[in-house]
């Protein structure tokens, strides 16, 4: 089976969980006789191509003389969106959020229709422009490639997915890694919501990363439940083991790692830390990551007078993340809303016991994790304290947690995805 | 020439921290950005310190009697000069060697230690004095605190260290209707004179000198002298206190600041009743007009002239509290590296970078600020402080060591106590004995006391008595007494006495008593 897959990022150039998930999934799919053409807005040349063939959308030229492309654009033109939004931002883009407003949309069309277009492939200022251009490229690529199913990851690629379907008539599967409600709470961006809804409506199948997300898709987007399938994410086994010698701190280390935004519940972590530090001096807390709530968290930590035991590392990637896990005794993810949450799996894979909120998708599949309500600060503190100090408990969680995670292979998740492809194809043939 | 103008320049550069990450804690104990610090000091030296020193030296040569000024250097900038720019140190030495420069005392680390009462302030002032003595061979007698921070209580502590005069800000909110152009005294200890900065004239130079949209721009030496001459007749002291980096750094050479400073002294000396004097000279020349009440600390910083540049927000307060909490422990430790880092970590600049009042004074706070925001400043500082605390903990006598010491000392103490106690007991015993003897001696011995005499003494007593007397006295005496006395008699006396006693069956009770009295008289001598 051949799949045309649209993504937005691919390792090593990633800013969030999306790229990691795409990479894991494609590697799993290869084991089930699947060929994948993976399209990214901007390829750097050093992407890992062991499982996929990377197509760089920046290199695709568009000949506007070709009628079919022109025609397609006329059909999708109404989707043109005049504003820019930033769903997941890396640290570089973060400070530029305010500048966003300034961008005029005048040359939007002329840029999108230029022969060649240099994508940034990030989540920056020209995001909507890039999404629109990506859609155009999607239809161009679709005409040139041979494939059976189109698979689009997250709203950024949905327009490209729809375009490819419209151009070729092949079945479309869209993958919801996160909904606009997960990113923005109740203050959603209606343009993004509209693209998500349109993508799911146009799709033959919708894959959600958890039942939590599946419910949101059905209840808040009104998508037909019969075409929404949950396939939980997985995690790849770790390539190299980091030794515990990396840990140079005597105290127990409790870590939060993720974007410091409202949805991730960082304030519950700070409050729980405060409760523990008031009784137990033998713990240090680390908040790794960045986000719009970072400064507020720093101020709160200072106000609680726990700054000597509570550290901020800024955004971590690659080896720093591994080193962080190697130093960590308890990992905490107190998300208020988390479609899946792959980081706890990475922590468990690195022999770190985890505390996760019941409001996360990953809690649906994990047994060896302590689950608390995100708002239950006492419960959070209890769980952290217990894992720090009761050796029998933490040993069990480390041992069985690791086994559990090792069984959550992408290969298994990919098998389920393949079933989704097959059923979509069958429907398509029977039509 | 009864009026004084006092020029005072502050020279300070902190040891700025490098980016110190969480991963460095417990591993890497190198906190300071040597490259950046050296770069800045070199830059400031070239643009400001060296050219300005030369100008001042020339003015002193021109007016060896009339031009005088004062400096203060933090221990931190002196250390950096030794490390990175020895030529600048040499240039200051030359200036000071003219004898026209008074060097003021302050805290070694440009610290906020005067705000706490844990002895650190006094320790730092002492350390600073030593450094100044070591480098310039003089002992400062006038005092300026970090950022001119002053309150009644701080002034009192400075007076207690023996200083006669202290410099601070002529802050509007403490002066009210009063003028800064007089000498005042500390409200608690009037022996300490207080000089107040004339912030209008000082800020004209530091902030407004190159502000072209200012109505008075440009300032010339003549204009400045004109302002000086406009002050009321009675106002006699003008204090111009500024950062030394003002010349050439805050106000670039292109602004004409150097030309202005070259021209100012001559213009003042020729065309005004003012003479340049140092703080020490001013205390000798002028009389204080009254005391000045400063119940809450003031400083020369920002519009508020209070402490809000360094303390007050949560970031600053947490950091300063955590730092101060270590001061007791550092006292117990004898480690050169730790003590050095302890000094560097105390400089007020670290807390200045954590200031969140950007609106009014953001620009000044940005001066060589290594951080993009106060949050980064706090995060970085706390990481460093965490590592420092861990090192301090390791160097401090550990729990086991303390326990050992306690045990060793207790056994020592026990022995000492034992010795002392037995000595005391002996003394007590002795004195009780003496007392007993004394009371015994005072009270008259009775006949029965014969019982307590040794046989030798009994024999002696017997010799002093006549056989008859003894016989009378022993008549009807108890068996015990008879038993004590009779065996001590010689054979002859025994016989004599037995004879006598038989003859004296008729002896009256009265006689017996009289005889016993006589024996008792004799007995006195035997105790």
Tab-separated table of C-alpha atoms in Angstrom, chain A residues 246 248-251 253 284-286 294-296 298-299 301-313 315-316 320 323-324 327, chain B residues 21-27 313-319 321-322 356 358 373-376 378-379 382-383 385-387 389-390 393-394:
chain	number	residue	atom	x	y	z
A	246	UNK	CA	24.919	12.057	35.042
A	248	UNK	CA	25.173	15.303	40.212
A	249	UNK	CA	22.482	16.525	42.559
A	250	UNK	CA	21.960	14.801	45.877
A	251	UNK	CA	18.340	15.753	46.311
A	253	UNK	CA	14.624	15.784	41.318
A	284	UNK	CA	14.473	19.977	43.882
A	285	UNK	CA	11.873	20.852	41.272
A	286	UNK	CA	12.604	21.621	37.655
A	294	UNK	CA	6.836	31.193	32.058
A	295	UNK	CA	7.206	34.628	33.624
A	296	UNK	CA	4.142	34.186	35.745
A	298	UNK	CA	8.876	32.422	37.841
A	299	UNK	CA	7.160	35.196	39.770
A	301	UNK	CA	8.010	30.625	42.626
A	302	UNK	CA	9.781	33.725	43.921
A	303	UNK	CA	6.685	34.804	45.803
A	304	UNK	CA	6.468	31.416	47.500
A	305	UNK	CA	10.179	31.807	48.382
A	306	UNK	CA	11.105	28.449	46.907
A	307	UNK	CA	13.469	29.737	44.230
A	308	UNK	CA	16.460	27.994	45.801
A	309	UNK	CA	14.797	24.631	45.222
A	310	UNK	CA	12.833	25.304	42.052
A	311	UNK	CA	14.692	25.704	38.776
A	312	UNK	CA	13.846	26.731	35.245
A	313	UNK	CA	15.864	25.407	32.339
A	315	UNK	CA	13.479	25.020	26.206
A	316	UNK	CA	15.299	21.682	26.082
A	320	UNK	CA	19.412	17.884	27.098
A	323	UNK	CA	20.102	14.327	30.497
A	324	UNK	CA	17.100	15.835	32.215
A	327	UNK	CA	18.594	13.309	36.557
B	21	UNK	CA	22.193	26.327	33.776
B	22	UNK	CA	20.407	23.890	36.008
B	23	UNK	CA	22.659	21.160	34.613
B	24	UNK	CA	25.682	22.999	35.983
B	25	UNK	CA	24.464	22.784	39.572
B	26	UNK	CA	26.688	20.518	41.624
B	27	UNK	CA	29.079	20.090	38.708
B	313	UNK	CA	9.476	42.492	44.094
B	314	UNK	CA	9.222	38.769	44.717
B	315	UNK	CA	12.190	37.868	42.552
B	316	UNK	CA	14.489	40.216	44.407
B	317	UNK	CA	13.176	39.412	47.860
B	318	UNK	CA	13.447	35.662	47.422
B	319	UNK	CA	16.975	35.944	46.049
B	321	UNK	CA	16.554	36.247	51.547
B	322	UNK	CA	18.168	33.074	50.269
B	356	UNK	CA	10.543	44.871	37.178
B	358	UNK	CA	10.756	49.015	33.513
B	373	UNK	CA	14.442	40.112	31.308
B	374	UNK	CA	14.359	40.180	35.125
B	375	UNK	CA	13.059	36.612	35.077
B	376	UNK	CA	16.175	35.309	33.376
B	378	UNK	CA	16.446	35.585	38.744
B	379	UNK	CA	16.591	32.088	37.245
B	382	UNK	CA	19.142	31.210	41.826
B	383	UNK	CA	20.894	28.426	39.917
B	385	UNK	CA	23.134	30.388	44.480
B	386	UNK	CA	21.932	26.776	44.672
B	387	UNK	CA	25.336	25.516	43.639
B	389	UNK	CA	24.815	26.669	48.880
B	390	UNK	CA	25.723	23.065	48.057
B	393	UNK	CA	27.218	22.849	52.862
B	394	UNK	CA	30.031	20.539	51.828
